[in-house]
mmCIF file of C-alpha atoms in Angstrom:
data_model
loop_
_atom_site.group_PDB
_atom_site.id
_atom_site.type_symbol
_atom_site.label_atom_id
_atom_site.label_comp_id
_atom_site.label_asym_id
_atom_site.label_seq_id
_atom_site.Cartn_x
_atom_site.Cartn_y
_atom_site.Cartn_z
ATOM 1 C CA UNK A 193 -32.913 -152.060 25.459
ATOM 2 C CA UNK A 194 -32.722 -148.340 25.309
ATOM 3 C CA UNK A 195 -35.978 -146.389 24.829
ATOM 4 C CA UNK A 196 -36.280 -143.634 22.451
ATOM 5 C CA UNK A 197 -37.242 -140.106 23.467
ATOM 6 C CA UNK A 198 -40.603 -140.530 22.044
ATOM 7 C CA UNK A 199 -41.331 -143.732 23.953
ATOM 8 C CA UNK A 200 -40.124 -141.996 27.178
ATOM 9 C CA UNK A 201 -42.325 -139.015 26.609
ATOM 10 C CA UNK A 202 -45.356 -141.226 26.060
ATOM 11 C CA UNK A 203 -44.633 -143.055 29.255
ATOM 12 C CA UNK A 204 -44.076 -139.789 31.314
ATOM 13 C CA UNK A 205 -47.426 -138.453 29.895
ATOM 14 C CA UNK A 206 -49.341 -141.583 30.745
ATOM 15 C CA UNK A 207 -47.709 -141.506 34.380
ATOM 16 C CA UNK A 208 -48.562 -137.969 34.775
ATOM 17 C CA UNK A 209 -52.295 -138.503 33.715
ATOM 18 C CA UNK A 210 -52.618 -141.476 36.108
ATOM 19 C CA UNK A 211 -51.052 -139.497 38.956
ATOM 20 C CA UNK A 212 -53.396 -136.552 38.425
ATOM 21 C CA UNK A 213 -56.288 -139.081 38.293
ATOM 22 C CA UNK A 214 -55.415 -140.445 41.728
ATOM 23 C CA UNK A 215 -54.481 -137.097 43.300
ATOM 24 C CA UNK A 216 -57.452 -135.151 42.096
ATOM 25 C CA UNK A 217 -59.801 -136.299 44.993
ATOM 26 C CA UNK A 218 -57.205 -135.386 47.656
ATOM 27 C CA UNK A 219 -56.574 -131.963 45.948
ATOM 28 C CA UNK A 220 -60.278 -131.255 45.983
ATOM 29 C CA UNK A 221 -60.615 -132.360 49.501
ATOM 30 C CA UNK A 222 -57.753 -130.149 50.652
ATOM 31 C CA UNK A 223 -59.274 -126.899 49.067
ATOM 32 C CA UNK A 224 -62.818 -127.911 50.292
ATOM 33 C CA UNK A 225 -61.460 -127.621 53.878
ATOM 34 C CA UNK A 226 -61.321 -123.786 53.261
ATOM 35 C CA UNK A 227 -64.896 -123.414 52.192
ATOM 36 C CA UNK A 228 -68.145 -122.946 53.953
ATOM 37 C CA UNK A 229 -70.561 -125.806 54.473
ATOM 38 C CA UNK A 230 -72.771 -124.410 51.593
ATOM 39 C CA UNK A 231 -69.839 -124.310 49.181
ATOM 40 C CA UNK A 232 -68.827 -127.716 50.143
ATOM 41 C CA UNK A 233 -72.129 -129.151 49.024
ATOM 42 C CA UNK A 234 -72.706 -126.724 46.045
ATOM 43 C CA UNK A 235 -73.451 -128.022 42.514
ATOM 44 C CA UNK A 236 -71.613 -127.701 40.244
ATOM 45 C CA UNK A 237 -68.658 -127.758 42.605
ATOM 46 C CA UNK A 238 -65.886 -125.401 42.532
ATOM 47 C CA UNK A 239 -62.295 -126.159 43.197
ATOM 48 C CA UNK A 240 -61.299 -123.002 44.888
ATOM 49 C CA UNK A 241 -63.209 -121.422 47.872
ATOM 50 C CA UNK A 242 -64.695 -117.782 47.459
ATOM 51 C CA UNK A 243 -63.311 -117.027 50.716
ATOM 52 C CA UNK A 244 -60.333 -118.869 52.474
ATOM 53 C CA UNK A 245 -61.455 -119.817 55.963
ATOM 54 C CA UNK A 246 -58.290 -120.987 57.688
ATOM 55 C CA UNK A 247 -60.139 -120.971 61.060
ATOM 56 C CA UNK A 248 -62.086 -124.160 59.947
ATOM 57 C CA UNK A 249 -58.803 -126.166 60.962
ATOM 58 C CA UNK A 250 -58.798 -124.499 64.379
ATOM 59 C CA UNK A 251 -62.591 -124.888 65.028
ATOM 60 C CA UNK A 252 -62.499 -128.517 64.102
ATOM 61 C CA UNK A 253 -59.404 -129.229 66.219
ATOM 62 C CA UNK A 254 -60.955 -127.652 69.257
ATOM 63 C CA UNK A 255 -64.292 -129.364 68.829
ATOM 64 C CA UNK A 256 -62.860 -132.553 70.387
ATOM 65 C CA UNK A 257 -59.882 -133.429 72.540
ATOM 66 C CA UNK A 258 -57.726 -134.140 69.318
ATOM 67 C CA UNK A 259 -54.639 -132.993 71.083
ATOM 68 C CA UNK A 260 -54.889 -135.909 73.495
ATOM 69 C CA UNK A 261 -55.740 -138.253 70.585
ATOM 70 C CA UNK A 262 -52.618 -136.950 68.641
ATOM 71 C CA UNK A 263 -50.482 -137.442 71.748
ATOM 72 C CA UNK A 264 -51.777 -141.040 72.108
ATOM 73 C CA UNK A 265 -51.234 -141.747 68.308
ATOM 74 C CA UNK A 266 -47.673 -140.389 68.542
ATOM 75 C CA UNK A 267 -46.816 -142.356 71.670
ATOM 76 C CA UNK A 268 -48.108 -145.654 70.058
ATOM 77 C CA UNK A 269 -46.593 -145.097 66.644
ATOM 78 C CA UNK A 270 -43.160 -144.379 68.063
ATOM 79 C CA UNK A 271 -42.842 -147.163 70.435
ATOM 80 C CA UNK A 272 -44.192 -149.704 68.133
ATOM 81 C CA UNK A 273 -41.932 -148.666 65.392
ATOM 82 C CA UNK A 274 -38.952 -148.889 67.833
ATOM 83 C CA UNK A 275 -40.136 -152.155 69.035
ATOM 84 C CA UNK A 276 -40.468 -153.554 65.557
ATOM 85 C CA UNK A 277 -37.203 -152.290 64.326
ATOM 86 C CA UNK A 278 -35.127 -153.681 67.231
ATOM 87 C CA UNK A 279 -37.015 -157.177 67.627
ATOM 88 C CA UNK A 280 -37.330 -157.851 63.838
ATOM 89 C CA UNK A 281 -33.679 -157.001 63.129
ATOM 90 C CA UNK A 282 -32.520 -159.237 66.017
ATOM 91 C CA UNK A 283 -34.642 -162.206 64.841
ATOM 92 C CA UNK A 284 -33.776 -161.629 61.018
ATOM 93 C CA UNK A 285 -30.054 -161.523 62.163
ATOM 94 C CA UNK A 286 -30.260 -164.791 63.825
ATOM 95 C CA UNK A 287 -32.112 -166.524 61.002
ATOM 96 C CA UNK A 288 -29.786 -164.977 58.377
ATOM 97 C CA UNK A 289 -26.378 -165.359 60.029
ATOM 98 C CA UNK A 290 -26.496 -168.323 62.409
ATOM 99 C CA UNK A 291 -26.705 -172.036 61.740
ATOM 100 C CA UNK A 292 -28.620 -174.118 64.218
ATOM 101 C CA UNK A 293 -30.691 -177.175 64.231
ATOM 102 C CA UNK A 294 -34.273 -176.662 62.886
ATOM 103 C CA UNK A 295 -33.574 -173.219 61.605
ATOM 104 C CA UNK A 296 -35.469 -173.643 58.340
ATOM 105 C CA UNK A 297 -38.308 -175.238 60.112
ATOM 106 C CA UNK A 298 -38.710 -172.496 62.446
ATOM 107 C CA UNK A 299 -38.492 -169.903 59.742
ATOM 108 C CA UNK A 300 -41.269 -171.731 57.794
ATOM 109 C CA UNK A 301 -43.457 -171.682 61.076
ATOM 110 C CA UNK A 302 -42.786 -168.063 61.388
ATOM 111 C CA UNK A 303 -43.845 -167.396 57.853
ATOM 112 C CA UNK A 304 -46.887 -169.441 58.203
ATOM 113 C CA UNK A 305 -48.234 -167.132 60.896
ATOM 114 C CA UNK A 306 -48.737 -164.557 58.074
ATOM 115 C CA UNK A 307 -51.517 -166.665 56.805
ATOM 116 C CA UNK A 308 -53.460 -166.429 59.969
ATOM 117 C CA UNK A 309 -55.819 -163.305 59.711
ATOM 118 C CA UNK A 310 -55.982 -160.998 62.690
ATOM 119 C CA UNK A 311 -59.712 -161.558 63.082
ATOM 120 C CA UNK A 312 -58.890 -165.198 64.042
ATOM 121 C CA UNK A 313 -56.589 -164.096 66.902
ATOM 122 C CA UNK A 314 -58.783 -161.007 67.922
ATOM 123 C CA UNK A 315 -60.864 -162.738 70.632
ATOM 124 C CA UNK A 316 -58.028 -164.830 72.149
ATOM 125 C CA UNK A 317 -55.859 -161.775 72.350
ATOM 126 C CA UNK A 318 -58.608 -159.741 74.035
ATOM 127 C CA UNK A 319 -58.970 -162.453 76.559
ATOM 128 C CA UNK A 320 -55.350 -162.663 77.119
ATOM 129 C CA UNK A 321 -54.913 -158.866 77.595
ATOM 130 C CA UNK A 322 -58.041 -158.749 79.843
ATOM 131 C CA UNK A 323 -56.375 -161.312 82.054
ATOM 132 C CA UNK A 324 -53.179 -159.130 82.203
ATOM 133 C CA UNK A 325 -55.379 -156.162 83.090
ATOM 134 C CA UNK A 326 -54.334 -154.299 79.948
ATOM 135 C CA UNK A 327 -57.834 -153.446 78.499
ATOM 136 C CA UNK A 328 -58.397 -149.687 78.248
ATOM 137 C CA UNK A 329 -54.679 -148.987 78.217
ATOM 138 C CA UNK A 330 -52.247 -148.494 75.394
ATOM 139 C CA UNK A 331 -50.211 -151.582 76.389
ATOM 140 C CA UNK A 332 -52.036 -154.026 73.972
ATOM 141 C CA UNK A 333 -51.215 -151.595 71.078
ATOM 142 C CA UNK A 334 -47.577 -151.295 71.984
ATOM 143 C CA UNK A 335 -46.152 -154.402 73.703
ATOM 144 C CA UNK A 336 -46.906 -156.923 71.080
ATOM 145 C CA UNK A 337 -44.729 -154.912 68.567
ATOM 146 C CA UNK A 338 -41.662 -155.575 70.718
ATOM 147 C CA UNK A 339 -41.907 -159.320 69.905
ATOM 148 C CA UNK A 340 -41.594 -158.764 66.107
ATOM 149 C CA UNK A 341 -43.703 -159.288 63.021
ATOM 150 C CA UNK A 342 -43.159 -162.186 60.528
ATOM 151 C CA UNK A 343 -43.459 -159.916 57.471
ATOM 152 C CA UNK A 344 -40.866 -157.404 58.683
ATOM 153 C CA UNK A 345 -38.536 -160.220 59.884
ATOM 154 C CA UNK A 346 -38.760 -161.844 56.417
ATOM 155 C CA UNK A 347 -37.864 -158.532 54.651
ATOM 156 C CA UNK A 348 -34.836 -157.939 56.920
ATOM 157 C CA UNK A 349 -33.768 -161.548 56.814
ATOM 158 C CA UNK A 350 -33.738 -161.488 52.899
ATOM 159 C CA UNK A 351 -31.827 -158.139 53.012
ATOM 160 C CA UNK A 352 -29.213 -159.638 55.339
ATOM 161 C CA UNK A 353 -28.853 -162.781 53.215
ATOM 162 C CA UNK A 354 -27.540 -160.643 50.455
ATOM 163 C CA UNK A 355 -24.745 -159.222 52.550
ATOM 164 C CA UNK A 356 -21.374 -161.092 52.280
ATOM 165 C CA UNK A 357 -19.941 -162.709 55.325
ATOM 166 C CA UNK A 358 -16.675 -160.970 54.796
ATOM 167 C CA UNK A 359 -17.779 -158.058 57.050
ATOM 168 C CA UNK A 360 -18.602 -160.533 59.807
ATOM 169 C CA UNK A 361 -15.438 -162.532 59.515
ATOM 170 C CA UNK A 362 -13.257 -159.369 59.620
ATOM 171 C CA UNK A 363 -15.037 -158.198 62.740
ATOM 172 C CA UNK A 364 -14.521 -161.545 64.455
ATOM 173 C CA UNK A 365 -10.816 -161.408 63.663
ATOM 174 C CA UNK A 366 -10.804 -157.964 65.356
ATOM 175 C CA UNK A 367 -12.404 -159.564 68.447
ATOM 176 C CA UNK A 368 -16.038 -158.438 68.142
ATOM 177 C CA UNK A 369 -18.676 -160.789 69.521
ATOM 178 C CA UNK A 370 -22.155 -161.524 67.820
ATOM 179 C CA UNK A 371 -24.013 -158.650 69.367
ATOM 180 C CA UNK A 372 -21.219 -156.144 68.507
ATOM 181 C CA UNK A 373 -21.451 -157.429 64.879
ATOM 182 C CA UNK A 374 -25.120 -156.994 64.767
ATOM 183 C CA UNK A 375 -25.207 -153.588 66.318
ATOM 184 C CA UNK A 376 -21.944 -151.913 64.708
ATOM 185 C CA UNK A 377 -21.828 -153.838 61.469
ATOM 186 C CA UNK A 378 -25.214 -154.939 60.205
ATOM 187 C CA UNK A 379 -27.352 -152.376 61.687
ATOM 188 C CA UNK A 380 -25.676 -149.462 59.669
ATOM 189 C CA UNK A 381 -25.857 -151.725 56.543
ATOM 190 C CA UNK A 382 -29.540 -152.497 57.185
ATOM 191 C CA UNK A 383 -30.649 -148.818 57.184
ATOM 192 C CA UNK A 384 -32.681 -149.029 54.062
ATOM 193 C CA UNK A 385 -34.485 -152.104 55.378
ATOM 194 C CA UNK A 386 -34.982 -150.419 58.748
ATOM 195 C CA UNK A 387 -36.435 -147.297 57.198
ATOM 196 C CA UNK A 388 -38.767 -149.315 55.100
ATOM 197 C CA UNK A 389 -40.001 -151.419 58.057
ATOM 198 C CA UNK A 390 -40.278 -148.154 60.132
ATOM 199 C CA UNK A 391 -42.398 -146.448 57.388
ATOM 200 C CA UNK A 392 -44.661 -149.384 56.772
ATOM 201 C CA UNK A 393 -45.221 -149.809 60.538
ATOM 202 C CA UNK A 394 -45.847 -146.073 60.965
ATOM 203 C CA UNK A 395 -48.457 -145.956 58.295
ATOM 204 C CA UNK A 396 -50.224 -149.313 59.597
ATOM 205 C CA UNK A 397 -50.303 -148.082 63.166
ATOM 206 C CA UNK A 398 -51.056 -144.460 62.485
ATOM 207 C CA UNK A 399 -54.299 -145.504 60.562
ATOM 208 C CA UNK A 400 -55.121 -148.502 62.761
ATOM 209 C CA UNK A 401 -58.816 -148.215 63.759
ATOM 210 C CA UNK A 402 -59.772 -151.825 64.676
ATOM 211 C CA UNK A 403 -57.168 -152.384 67.334
ATOM 212 C CA UNK A 404 -57.787 -149.218 69.471
ATOM 213 C CA UNK A 405 -61.647 -149.866 69.007
ATOM 214 C CA UNK A 406 -61.354 -153.167 70.762
ATOM 215 C CA UNK A 407 -58.957 -152.411 73.533
ATOM 216 C CA UNK A 408 -59.644 -148.939 74.329
ATOM 217 C CA UNK A 409 -62.951 -147.544 76.125
ATOM 218 C CA UNK A 410 -62.256 -144.035 77.657
ATOM 219 C CA UNK A 411 -61.932 -141.209 75.287
ATOM 220 C CA UNK A 412 -58.732 -139.860 76.971
ATOM 221 C CA UNK A 413 -56.982 -143.113 75.602
ATOM 222 C CA UNK A 414 -58.251 -142.730 72.099
ATOM 223 C CA UNK A 415 -55.885 -142.609 69.127
ATOM 224 C CA UNK A 416 -56.323 -140.110 66.246
ATOM 225 C CA UNK A 417 -57.933 -142.707 63.884
ATOM 226 C CA UNK A 418 -60.501 -143.663 66.658
ATOM 227 C CA UNK A 419 -61.082 -140.135 67.740
ATOM 228 C CA UNK A 420 -61.819 -139.229 64.140
ATOM 229 C CA UNK A 421 -64.338 -142.147 63.744
ATOM 230 C CA UNK A 422 -66.058 -140.988 66.836
ATOM 231 C CA UNK A 423 -66.003 -137.391 65.593
ATOM 232 C CA UNK A 424 -67.664 -138.505 62.380
ATOM 233 C CA UNK A 425 -70.428 -140.384 64.361
ATOM 234 C CA UNK A 426 -71.246 -137.196 66.196
ATOM 235 C CA UNK A 427 -70.790 -134.719 63.378
ATOM 236 C CA UNK A 428 -71.859 -136.806 60.382
ATOM 237 C CA UNK A 429 -73.743 -133.938 58.841
ATOM 238 C CA UNK A 430 -70.852 -131.595 59.115
ATOM 239 C CA UNK A 431 -68.548 -132.043 56.246
ATOM 240 C CA UNK A 432 -65.833 -129.297 56.718
ATOM 241 C CA UNK A 433 -64.629 -130.391 60.193
ATOM 242 C CA UNK A 434 -64.379 -133.992 59.177
ATOM 243 C CA UNK A 435 -62.445 -133.115 56.026
ATOM 244 C CA UNK A 436 -60.181 -130.810 58.110
ATOM 245 C CA UNK A 437 -59.278 -133.535 60.641
ATOM 246 C CA UNK A 438 -58.732 -135.998 57.835
ATOM 247 C CA UNK A 439 -56.264 -133.763 56.141
ATOM 248 C CA UNK A 440 -54.330 -133.361 59.276
ATOM 249 C CA UNK A 441 -54.297 -136.995 59.832
ATOM 250 C CA UNK A 442 -52.871 -137.896 56.382
ATOM 251 C CA UNK A 443 -50.109 -135.514 56.491
ATOM 252 C CA UNK A 444 -47.645 -137.508 58.688
ATOM 253 C CA UNK A 445 -47.824 -140.598 56.480
ATOM 254 C CA UNK A 446 -47.302 -138.540 53.372
ATOM 255 C CA UNK A 447 -44.335 -136.614 54.907
ATOM 256 C CA UNK A 448 -42.783 -140.019 56.000
ATOM 257 C CA UNK A 449 -43.258 -141.526 52.501
ATOM 258 C CA UNK A 450 -41.836 -138.557 50.712
ATOM 259 C CA UNK A 451 -38.844 -138.189 52.981
ATOM 260 C CA UNK A 452 -38.015 -141.880 53.001
ATOM 261 C CA UNK A 453 -39.040 -142.972 49.378
ATOM 262 C CA UNK A 454 -35.292 -143.444 48.422
ATOM 263 C CA UNK A 455 -34.687 -145.754 51.200
ATOM 264 C CA UNK A 456 -38.017 -147.568 50.619
ATOM 265 C CA UNK A 457 -36.909 -148.378 47.132
ATOM 266 C CA UNK A 458 -33.462 -149.592 48.365
ATOM 267 C CA UNK A 459 -34.931 -151.676 51.152
ATOM 268 C CA UNK A 460 -37.585 -153.246 48.913
ATOM 269 C CA UNK A 461 -35.004 -154.038 46.129
ATOM 270 C CA UNK A 462 -32.534 -155.443 48.605
ATOM 271 C CA UNK A 463 -35.094 -157.573 50.235
ATOM 272 C CA UNK A 464 -36.300 -159.019 46.835
ATOM 273 C CA UNK A 465 -32.718 -159.906 45.953
#
């Protein structure tokens, strides 16, 4: 049913009001980072600072080894995202395009692991990684991602199920093997789903606090999320530095979401179909 212009205008106005409501705290936080401590806690509050103090970001960044924390976060995020994309796409390809005994049962077992909260497996994982000698290294945060995630496998499998087998049959006639079909045929088609998984994993890993808290001990191994939490514990009364580091930390996920939003919609709709 086609909507009238009046209905569309009302919907757009409502969406704009809702967007402003949710964005207002972030906008206020951003402008507060350029204020003095006195202005930040002044009442009634003012949106814009009387003097723009850009050095607040520099001072906050230099107060802790945030450069090291950033490097660790980038390393963990990039490697885990690459691991999830490769491993999950391979497993999803197997479940979607191959027929073998017990396939449905194995897929149901895989999905059932999504109902197990991480809190239950936290202690066994710690004991296992401690036995491997991985505690206080980045390995517990990176290596498990190379064994896939049930949710991401489900998303990719659903996307692959909607792709006709004509592509695969044509490739086999041309002499392509299973891996070549996966890499050269399905991986390009999977681009929206791969980007969706990449963005979701990137946001999850970038903001992860509990994992680094459990497995990391030395500050030189901290990620940005854990470093920010430690910074808040030391400088709990200093509002401006905390806001500056928080703003820096939320920029990458926002950029990733804005750049990839088209593919996120395509990947989600394809998985639902």
